[in-house]
Amino acid sequence: MDIHQDKILILDFGSQYTQLIARRVREAGVYCEIYPWDIEFSRIQAFDAKGIILSGGPESTLSDHRPLAPIEIFNLEIPILGICYGMQTIASQLGGAVENCGKSEFGFAKVRARGHTELLRDIQDEVTSEGYGMLDVWMSHGDRVSVMPPGFKLMASTDSAPIAGIANEDRQIYGLQFHPEVTHTVQGVTIYKRFLYDICGCGSAWTSANIIETSIANVRKQVGNDHVILGLSGGVDSSVVAALLHQAIGTQLTCIFVDNGLLRHQEGDQVMALFDKNMGVKVIRVDAEERFLGKLKGLTDPELKRKAIGNLFIEIFEEEAEKLVDAKWLAQGTIYPDVIESAGASTGKAHLIKSHHNVGGLPDDMKLGLVEPLRELFKDEVRKIGIDLGLSREMVYRHPFPGPGLGVRILGEVKKEFADVLRLADDIFIKELRSYDLYDKVSQAFVVFLPIKSVGVTGDGRRYDHVVSLRAVETIDFMTARWADLPYDFLDHVSRRIMNEIEGISRVVYDISGKPPGTIEWE
Ligand code: XMP
């Protein structure tokens, strides 16, 4: 079994839905990779795909600087599917024409399927009284195809986009103006499956079980009898790597878990209980709270705090790694979006907003080879294999937690007493989110400690204590986010519990800043 036998290449023209296309393809059991539209043609050839999907994008084919698909792809004699901008560039590059609609179309639309093409044959949500198949779809575009290229026939149309789908069945080139990857397009998955299985001839070997089996075999082959070190943070990615490597190489794996004193309530003990006691993974726990707090003493600037935490982490990790004299490999929880992002960074497409420190961002001079078994996987695939490897749902679907931990959630100087108070407040918030069944409805939630004091009153007494802020956001990609609209009775309950049960907090506020302009973390 070869999980990479049938591959799809997605050329990215910058759509917010590109990763969603990739996930739909993967969910259908077909491996795919995303390449930027301006990648050299030789790389496309070398990838050896069974089909190519051209994504949507924010540009207009009417602009002078329009991104173009490498023209050679149209002679590869493999199926091509263009979505939105992808379809428009097919039309304009192959001799058709595109025009501006005058008014952008954004939202639900009803498309009439025409022409009985292989891509849409017998796929419909309803049939009109005249006998036309209709599809409920999601549209988002400002331009539309006005003239089909020679050799193409009409495949779909709407009132506002009479040419909403085009096909050249001899050359197996298809274009859709609407977005089948968005769940609002009811038959979207069926359309992708038709393209992948029937038109490209792909099988569905890309499954969780096959990925695990292949990764285990690959890791065994890569490291042989050598020893591997892994920095375990308690987050999803490093935990799944630990579980996977444990299955693959058992006692050849040693995890290093640095407790920096900036973790959540009882987190250190939980990590040890799960991996060390329960699963029998070899874990070295380094209690380094004092060293971290020492380094943070007097530091108030967020970037300096991040750097101090990151550098000390590396120092401690190296000290521990050196003790494991025969280790030859370093395992990391790099996942596919990190790979795409750093490719973006190298072409200058990504901006540095905060210097993110990820556990495992270690120097090159460690002279260890890298083992990155999750490098090809999206987060939802990592979660799925985590569950299949026996990790609990609670652990696998945990909200993300930043590398510098509570260090960036205590504003200004970090002190142990602040961290202790914050941990308790955060624990109340998270447990209540779970008990109100709200935890999975928000993407990330936590409490922030504000080093200011506010007057309060309890019983007959006056209080003069610190303020905390609750933060909860909803987001798909963490690049933009909305503050979560949590019910008032829930917020009321959490705020009462925090002020009644935790000494040192006199006031609780709720953060209603979106991103942008706010970031998710406060520092
Ligand atoms: P921001 O605050 O940039 O956060 O809107 C976006 C997401 O990234 C997480 N985050 C970090 N993760 N190291 C990390 O590993 C960091 O330094 C860091 N800073 C922010 C944040 O929790 C959110 O999920």
PDB file of C-alpha atoms in Angstrom, residues 7-11 44 48-54 72-82 90 118-119 152 168-175 192 194-202:
ATOM      1  CA  LYS A   7      -1.569  12.600  -5.757  1.00  0.00           C
ATOM      2  CA  ILE A   8      -3.368  15.828  -6.531  1.00  0.00           C
ATOM      3  CA  LEU A   9      -1.568  19.130  -6.895  1.00  0.00           C
ATOM      4  CA  ILE A  10      -3.338  22.319  -5.847  1.00  0.00           C
ATOM      5  CA  LEU A  11      -2.031  25.533  -7.343  1.00  0.00           C
ATOM      6  CA  ILE A  44       4.941  20.512 -10.968  1.00  0.00           C
ATOM      7  CA  ASP A  48       3.672  13.677 -10.846  1.00  0.00           C
ATOM      8  CA  ALA A  49       0.051  14.399  -9.937  1.00  0.00           C
ATOM      9  CA  LYS A  50      -2.976  12.551 -11.253  1.00  0.00           C
ATOM     10  CA  GLY A  51      -4.831  15.854 -11.455  1.00  0.00           C
ATOM     11  CA  ILE A  52      -4.435  19.564 -10.776  1.00  0.00           C
ATOM     12  CA  ILE A  53      -6.826  21.922  -9.023  1.00  0.00           C
ATOM     13  CA  LEU A  54      -6.482  25.666  -9.554  1.00  0.00           C
ATOM     14  CA  GLU A  72       2.522  24.014 -19.791  1.00  0.00           C
ATOM     15  CA  ILE A  73       0.110  22.395 -17.321  1.00  0.00           C
ATOM     16  CA  PHE A  74      -2.565  22.426 -20.005  1.00  0.00           C
ATOM     17  CA  ASN A  75      -0.451  20.044 -22.081  1.00  0.00           C
ATOM     18  CA  LEU A  76       0.247  17.532 -19.308  1.00  0.00           C
ATOM     19  CA  GLU A  77      -2.779  15.493 -20.343  1.00  0.00           C
ATOM     20  CA  ILE A  78      -4.009  15.152 -16.795  1.00  0.00           C
ATOM     21  CA  PRO A  79      -7.386  16.425 -15.568  1.00  0.00           C
ATOM     22  CA  ILE A  80      -7.561  20.041 -14.387  1.00  0.00           C
ATOM     23  CA  LEU A  81     -10.274  21.639 -12.292  1.00  0.00           C
ATOM     24  CA  GLY A  82     -10.337  25.421 -11.877  1.00  0.00           C
ATOM     25  CA  ILE A  90      -8.376  28.884 -17.578  1.00  0.00           C
ATOM     26  CA  GLU A 118     -18.884  13.867 -16.494  1.00  0.00           C
ATOM     27  CA  LEU A 119     -18.138  16.228 -13.573  1.00  0.00           C
ATOM     28  CA  PHE A 152     -15.248  24.286 -24.205  1.00  0.00           C
ATOM     29  CA  ASN A 168     -13.545  20.565 -22.325  1.00  0.00           C
ATOM     30  CA  GLU A 169     -14.159  16.861 -21.909  1.00  0.00           C
ATOM     31  CA  ASP A 170     -11.630  15.782 -24.536  1.00  0.00           C
ATOM     32  CA  ARG A 171      -8.874  17.507 -22.612  1.00  0.00           C
ATOM     33  CA  GLN A 172     -10.493  16.856 -19.202  1.00  0.00           C
ATOM     34  CA  ILE A 173     -10.329  20.522 -18.241  1.00  0.00           C
ATOM     35  CA  TYR A 174     -13.168  21.787 -16.042  1.00  0.00           C
ATOM     36  CA  GLY A 175     -14.002  25.110 -14.438  1.00  0.00           C
ATOM     37  CA  TYR A 192     -14.819  16.564  -5.556  1.00  0.00           C
ATOM     38  CA  ARG A 194     -16.365  12.659  -8.936  1.00  0.00           C
ATOM     39  CA  PHE A 195     -13.306  14.640 -10.023  1.00  0.00           C
ATOM     40  CA  LEU A 196     -10.870  12.631  -7.912  1.00  0.00           C
ATOM     41  CA  TYR A 197     -12.140   9.080  -8.415  1.00  0.00           C
ATOM     42  CA  ASP A 198     -13.882   9.068 -11.788  1.00  0.00           C
ATOM     43  CA  ILE A 199     -12.049  11.759 -13.712  1.00  0.00           C
ATOM     44  CA  CYS A 200      -8.511  11.531 -12.238  1.00  0.00           C
ATOM     45  CA  GLY A 201      -8.759   7.821 -11.428  1.00  0.00           C
ATOM     46  CA  CYS A 202      -7.492   8.189  -7.857  1.00  0.00           C
TER      47      CYS A 202
END
